[in-house]
XYZ file of C-alpha atoms in Angstrom:
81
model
C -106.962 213.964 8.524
C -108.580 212.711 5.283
C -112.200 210.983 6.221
C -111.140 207.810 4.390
C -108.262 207.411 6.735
C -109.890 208.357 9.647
C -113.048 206.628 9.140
C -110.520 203.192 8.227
C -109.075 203.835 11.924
C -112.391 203.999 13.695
C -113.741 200.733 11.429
C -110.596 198.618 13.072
C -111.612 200.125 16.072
C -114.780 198.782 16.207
C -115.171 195.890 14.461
C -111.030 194.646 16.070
C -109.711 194.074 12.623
C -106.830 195.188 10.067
C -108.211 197.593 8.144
C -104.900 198.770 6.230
C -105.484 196.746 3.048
C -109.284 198.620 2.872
C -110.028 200.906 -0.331
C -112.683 203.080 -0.768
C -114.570 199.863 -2.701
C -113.877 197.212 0.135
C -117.379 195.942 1.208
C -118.872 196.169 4.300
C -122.307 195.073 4.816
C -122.704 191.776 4.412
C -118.918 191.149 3.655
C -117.243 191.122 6.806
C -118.518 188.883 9.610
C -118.078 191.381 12.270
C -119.732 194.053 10.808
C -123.362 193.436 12.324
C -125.885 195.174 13.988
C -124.106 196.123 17.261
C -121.347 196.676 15.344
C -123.217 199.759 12.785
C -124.816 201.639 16.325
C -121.313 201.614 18.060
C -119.774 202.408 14.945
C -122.736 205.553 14.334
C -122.008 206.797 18.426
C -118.438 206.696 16.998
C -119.187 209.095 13.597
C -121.561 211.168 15.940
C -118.200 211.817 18.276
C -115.245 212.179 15.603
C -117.096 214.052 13.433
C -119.501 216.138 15.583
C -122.887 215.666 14.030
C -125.911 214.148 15.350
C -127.584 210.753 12.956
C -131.379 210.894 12.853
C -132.821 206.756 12.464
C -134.770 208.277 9.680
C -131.509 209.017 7.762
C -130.054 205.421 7.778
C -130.303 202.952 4.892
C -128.771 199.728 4.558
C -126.515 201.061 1.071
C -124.922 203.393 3.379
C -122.959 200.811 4.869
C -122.348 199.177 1.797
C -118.562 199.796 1.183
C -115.972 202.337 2.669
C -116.897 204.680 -0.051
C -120.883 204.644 0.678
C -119.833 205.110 4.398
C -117.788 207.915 3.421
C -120.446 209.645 1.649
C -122.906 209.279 4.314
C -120.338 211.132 6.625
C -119.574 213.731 3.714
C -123.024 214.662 3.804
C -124.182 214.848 7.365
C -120.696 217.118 8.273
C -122.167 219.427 5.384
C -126.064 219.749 6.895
């Protein structure tokens, strides 16, 4: 499965919301309402599990949860370390 559509799947998952309409340019961080703190560390033990990598704190900034496409990235480049 394609990480944009599986990483959309796991957002509506977490955060309980339709997350058909989403592009890799929807916002996240500071766009939706349920996208807060509790939401970003369930939504990292989620990553960690689907895509079988470990997230160091020293590794997270705030643009990585900027839009779908940021998030995407960040996931592109810790399955590749």
């Amino acid at each position: 499965m394609q990480i944009t559509q599986q990483l959309k799947q796991i957002l509506a998952q977490v955060l309980n919301i339709d997350t058909s309409d989403f592009t890799e340019n929807t916002p996240l961080l500071g766009a939706i309402p349920e996208f807060d703190s509790m939401a970003i560390m369930t939504l990292l033990m989620e990553l960690e599990n689907q895509f079988s990598f470990s997230i160091s704190n020293a590794e997270l900034e705030a643009e990585q949860f900027e839009s779908v496409a940021s998030l995407q990235q960040f996931i592109s480049q810790q399955a590749n370390d």
